[in-house]
XYZ file of C-alpha atoms in Angstrom:
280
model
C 15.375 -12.351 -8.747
C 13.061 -9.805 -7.833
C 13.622 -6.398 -10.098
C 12.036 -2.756 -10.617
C 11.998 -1.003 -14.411
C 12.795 2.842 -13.580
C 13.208 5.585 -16.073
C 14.516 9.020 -15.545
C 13.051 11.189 -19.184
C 12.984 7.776 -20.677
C 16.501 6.738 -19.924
C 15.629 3.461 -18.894
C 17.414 0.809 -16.645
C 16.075 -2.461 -14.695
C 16.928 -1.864 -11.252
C 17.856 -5.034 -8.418
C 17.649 -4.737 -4.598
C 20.792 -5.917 -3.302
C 19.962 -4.733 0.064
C 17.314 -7.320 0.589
C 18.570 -10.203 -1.922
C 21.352 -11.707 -3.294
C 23.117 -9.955 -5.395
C 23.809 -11.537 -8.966
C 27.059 -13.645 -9.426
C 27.656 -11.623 -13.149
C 26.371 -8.250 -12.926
C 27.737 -7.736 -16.782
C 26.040 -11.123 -18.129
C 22.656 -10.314 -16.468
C 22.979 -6.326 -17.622
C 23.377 -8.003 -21.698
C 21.137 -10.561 -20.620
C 18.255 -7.935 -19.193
C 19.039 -4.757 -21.511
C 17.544 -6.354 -24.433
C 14.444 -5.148 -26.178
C 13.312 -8.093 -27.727
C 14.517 -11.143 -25.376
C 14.898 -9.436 -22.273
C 13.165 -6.562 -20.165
C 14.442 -3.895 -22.439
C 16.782 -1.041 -20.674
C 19.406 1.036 -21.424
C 21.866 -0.897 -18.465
C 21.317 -2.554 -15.281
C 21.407 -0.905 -11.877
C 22.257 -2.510 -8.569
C 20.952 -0.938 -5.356
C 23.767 -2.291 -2.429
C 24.627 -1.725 0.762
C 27.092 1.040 1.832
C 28.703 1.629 4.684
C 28.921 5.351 3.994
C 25.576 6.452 2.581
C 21.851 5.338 2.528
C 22.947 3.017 0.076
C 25.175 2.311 -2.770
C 24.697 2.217 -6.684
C 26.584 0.064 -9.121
C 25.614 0.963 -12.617
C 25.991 -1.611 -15.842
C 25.235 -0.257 -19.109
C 23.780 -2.442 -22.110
C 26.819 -3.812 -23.160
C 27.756 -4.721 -19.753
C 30.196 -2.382 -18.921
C 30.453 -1.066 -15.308
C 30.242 2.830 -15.427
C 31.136 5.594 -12.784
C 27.731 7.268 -12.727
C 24.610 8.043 -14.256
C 22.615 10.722 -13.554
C 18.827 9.878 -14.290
C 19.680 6.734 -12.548
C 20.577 7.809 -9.233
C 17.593 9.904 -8.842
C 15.507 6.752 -9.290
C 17.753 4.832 -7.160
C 16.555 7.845 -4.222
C 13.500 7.158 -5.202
C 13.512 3.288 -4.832
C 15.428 3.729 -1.393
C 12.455 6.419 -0.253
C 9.570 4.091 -1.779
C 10.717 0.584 -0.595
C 11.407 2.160 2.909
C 15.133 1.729 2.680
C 15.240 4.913 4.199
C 12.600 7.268 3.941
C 14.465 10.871 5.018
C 13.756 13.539 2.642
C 17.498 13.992 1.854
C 19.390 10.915 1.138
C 23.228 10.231 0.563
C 24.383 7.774 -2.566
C 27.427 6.478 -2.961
C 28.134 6.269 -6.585
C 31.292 5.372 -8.821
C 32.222 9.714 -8.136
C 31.917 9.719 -4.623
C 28.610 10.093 -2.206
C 25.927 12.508 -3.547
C 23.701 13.837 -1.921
C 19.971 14.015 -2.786
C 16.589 16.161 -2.049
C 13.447 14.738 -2.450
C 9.892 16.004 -3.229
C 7.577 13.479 -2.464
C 3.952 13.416 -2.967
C 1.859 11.007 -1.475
C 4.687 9.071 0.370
C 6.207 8.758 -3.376
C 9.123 10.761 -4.521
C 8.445 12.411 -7.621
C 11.323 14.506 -8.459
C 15.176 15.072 -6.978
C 17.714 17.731 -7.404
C 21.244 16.135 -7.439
C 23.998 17.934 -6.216
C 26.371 15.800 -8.757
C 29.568 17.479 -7.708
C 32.113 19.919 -8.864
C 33.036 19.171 -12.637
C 36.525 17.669 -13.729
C 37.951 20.186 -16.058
C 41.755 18.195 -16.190
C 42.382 16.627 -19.780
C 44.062 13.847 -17.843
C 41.517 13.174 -15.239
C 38.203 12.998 -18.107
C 40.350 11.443 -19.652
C 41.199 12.731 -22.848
C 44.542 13.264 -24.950
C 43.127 16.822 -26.044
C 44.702 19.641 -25.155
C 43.522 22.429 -22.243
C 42.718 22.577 -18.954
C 39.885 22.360 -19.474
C 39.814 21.638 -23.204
C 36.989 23.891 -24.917
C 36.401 23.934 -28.476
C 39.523 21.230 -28.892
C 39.647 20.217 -32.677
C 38.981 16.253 -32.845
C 39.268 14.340 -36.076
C 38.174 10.980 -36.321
C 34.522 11.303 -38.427
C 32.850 13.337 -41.154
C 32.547 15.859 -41.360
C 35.594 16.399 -39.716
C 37.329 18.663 -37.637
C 34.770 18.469 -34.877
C 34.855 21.349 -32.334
C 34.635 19.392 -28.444
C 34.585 20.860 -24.953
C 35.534 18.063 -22.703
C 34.169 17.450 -19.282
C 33.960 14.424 -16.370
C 31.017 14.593 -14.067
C 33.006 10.970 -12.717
C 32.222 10.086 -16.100
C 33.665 11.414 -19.791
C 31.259 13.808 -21.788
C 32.398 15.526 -24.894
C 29.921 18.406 -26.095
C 29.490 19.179 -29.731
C 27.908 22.277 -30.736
C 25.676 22.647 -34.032
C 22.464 24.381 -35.764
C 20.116 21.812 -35.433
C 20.431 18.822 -33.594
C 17.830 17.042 -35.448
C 19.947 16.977 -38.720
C 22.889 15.015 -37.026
C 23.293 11.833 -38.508
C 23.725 10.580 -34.696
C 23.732 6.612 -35.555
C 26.473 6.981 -38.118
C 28.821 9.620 -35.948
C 28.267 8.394 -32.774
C 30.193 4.846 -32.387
C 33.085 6.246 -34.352
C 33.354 9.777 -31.693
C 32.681 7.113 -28.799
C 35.651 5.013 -29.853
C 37.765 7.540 -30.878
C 41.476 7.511 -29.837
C 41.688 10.382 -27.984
C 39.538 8.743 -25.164
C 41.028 6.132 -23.684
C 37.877 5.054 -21.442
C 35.669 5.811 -24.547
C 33.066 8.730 -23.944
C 29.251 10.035 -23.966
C 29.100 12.197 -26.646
C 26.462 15.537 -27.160
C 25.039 17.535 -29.828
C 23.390 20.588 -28.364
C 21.874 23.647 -30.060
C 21.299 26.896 -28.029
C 18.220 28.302 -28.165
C 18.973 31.176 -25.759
C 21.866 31.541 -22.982
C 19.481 29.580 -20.926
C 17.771 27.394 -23.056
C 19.423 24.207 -25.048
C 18.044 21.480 -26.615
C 20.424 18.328 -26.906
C 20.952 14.405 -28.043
C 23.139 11.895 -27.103
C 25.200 8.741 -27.659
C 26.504 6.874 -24.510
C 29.288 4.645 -24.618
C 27.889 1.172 -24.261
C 24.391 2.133 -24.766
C 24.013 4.088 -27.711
C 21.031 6.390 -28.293
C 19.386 7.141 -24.665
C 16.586 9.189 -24.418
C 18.657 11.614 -21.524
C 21.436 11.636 -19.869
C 21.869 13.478 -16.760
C 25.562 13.457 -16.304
C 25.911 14.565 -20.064
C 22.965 17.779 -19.241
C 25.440 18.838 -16.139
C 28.365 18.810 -18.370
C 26.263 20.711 -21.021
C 25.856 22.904 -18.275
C 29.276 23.874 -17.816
C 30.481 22.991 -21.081
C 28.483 26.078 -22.242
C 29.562 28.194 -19.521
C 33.495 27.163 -20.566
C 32.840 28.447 -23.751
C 30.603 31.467 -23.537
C 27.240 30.145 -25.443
C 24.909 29.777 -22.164
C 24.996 30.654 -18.395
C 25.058 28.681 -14.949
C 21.508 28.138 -14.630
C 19.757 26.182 -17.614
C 16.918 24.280 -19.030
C 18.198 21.059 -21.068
C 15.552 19.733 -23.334
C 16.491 16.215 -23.753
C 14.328 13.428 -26.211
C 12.754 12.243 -23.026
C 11.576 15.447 -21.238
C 13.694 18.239 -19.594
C 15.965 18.759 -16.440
C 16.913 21.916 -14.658
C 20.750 22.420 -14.412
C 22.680 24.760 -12.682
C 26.377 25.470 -11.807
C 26.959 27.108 -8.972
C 29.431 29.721 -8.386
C 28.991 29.335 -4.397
C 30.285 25.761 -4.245
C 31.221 24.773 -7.919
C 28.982 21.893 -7.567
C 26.336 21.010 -10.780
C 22.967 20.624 -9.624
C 20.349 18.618 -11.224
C 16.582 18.335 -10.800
C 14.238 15.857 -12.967
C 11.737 13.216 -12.308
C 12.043 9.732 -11.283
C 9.272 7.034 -12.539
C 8.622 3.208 -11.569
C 7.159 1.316 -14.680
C 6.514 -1.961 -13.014
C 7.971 -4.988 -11.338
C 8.993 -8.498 -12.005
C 10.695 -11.601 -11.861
C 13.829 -12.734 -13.971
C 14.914 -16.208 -13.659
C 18.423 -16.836 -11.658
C 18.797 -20.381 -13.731
């Protein structure tokens, strides 16, 4: 099995070709199998570039544990940029069909490569029952969750087609993020689990943030979590529509747009290198 390692800011995922090849028998086996950083190729998940009868192509995303998720937003950019590159299609604006719905995607390319993308990643879900979450509000911001110390924990709530919850604190740095994160992840008031992220506002359009993803654990970004930053601190006053997310991998350019209620999203995509993995 042919395979690409991509990164968007360091969140890192091993990326297959379905298009041209066969696509694997047990996406979830091969995602464990590949996602590990000692016997495998080392990623945060597996990606699956497919066929779609609606878009350029179609993304199926596994994350380390081998759970299927709805979206992820560094990855799609580098699955635009592995549908530009390997001549998939080659327009400067390409639609994805992801676990949320078809995005669509712009392109700067340099060199016949595409460097960066802005992501229009969709209007946010704001319903309690549609993140999902058992809090209260539509949408629920600054929603008192108890389930690890120190506790209560002040959480705005929001689906980008996947759950975020956004924590607020002084210093991101000082959160004990191994330690809190499995226990907010699993907590009961999230019945699909969630992504869960500390931020600390520098300005109203300036943050600086760290995450936990369910089934991943520590990432170095997340793109759907910096879009729900995005409007998570719009919901509640701290920042405005148009913000600069540092992340521990590098930064992305957010905004939420008042003409269409759509987030959009603009980073780099990077290709580490190729390989082979072994199908038996």
């Amino acid at each position: 099995m042919q395979f690409t390692k991509m990164h968007g800011l360091g969140n890192d995922y091993v990326y297959v070709d379905c298009v041209r090849q066969k696509p694997p028998a047990d996406p979830a086996a091969l995602a464990r199998a590949v996602s590990d950083r000692h016997f495998g190729i080392g990623s945060d998940g597996l990606i699956l570039i497919c066929p779609s009868e609606k878009a350029d192509a179609r993304m199926r995303m596994f994350n380390a544990d081998g759970s299927e998720s709805e979206m992820c937003g560094n990855g799609v950019r580098c699955v635009a940029k592995f549908v530009h590159d390997r001549g998939i299609a080659t327009k400067p604006r390409l639609k994805i069909e992801t676990g949320r719905g078809v995005l669509t995607l712009d392109l700067e390319v340099r060199g016949g490569k595409a460097e960066r993308v802005r992501v229009n990643m969709g209007e946010p879900i704001l319903e309690s029952a549609k993140i999902p979450t058992t809090l209260p509000g539509d949408p629920p911001a600054n929603a008192k969750l108890v389930c690890a110390a120190p506790a209560p924990w002040e959480v705005t709530c929001v689906s980008m087609g996947n759950p975020h919850a956004v924590i607020y604190c002084d210093d991101v740095a000082k959160v004990e993020l191994e330690q809190i994160g499995p226990k907010l992840e699993h907590a009961p008031e999230f019945p699909r689990r969630i992504n869960v992220h500390f931020v600390q506002v520098h300005s109203p359009n300036e943050v600086t943030m760290r995450t936990w993803e369910r089934g991943s654990g520590i990432t170095l970004a997340c793109g759907t979590g910096a879009c729900s930053v995005c409007v998570a601190g719009v919901l509640t006053g701290r920042t405005g529509r148009k913000l600069l997310a540092h992340l521990p991998g590098g930064d992305l350019e957010l905004e939420w747009s008042e003409t269409d209620n759509c987030v959009y999203m603009t980073g780099p995509a990077t290709e580490v290198f190729t390989g082979e993995w072994p199908t038996a």
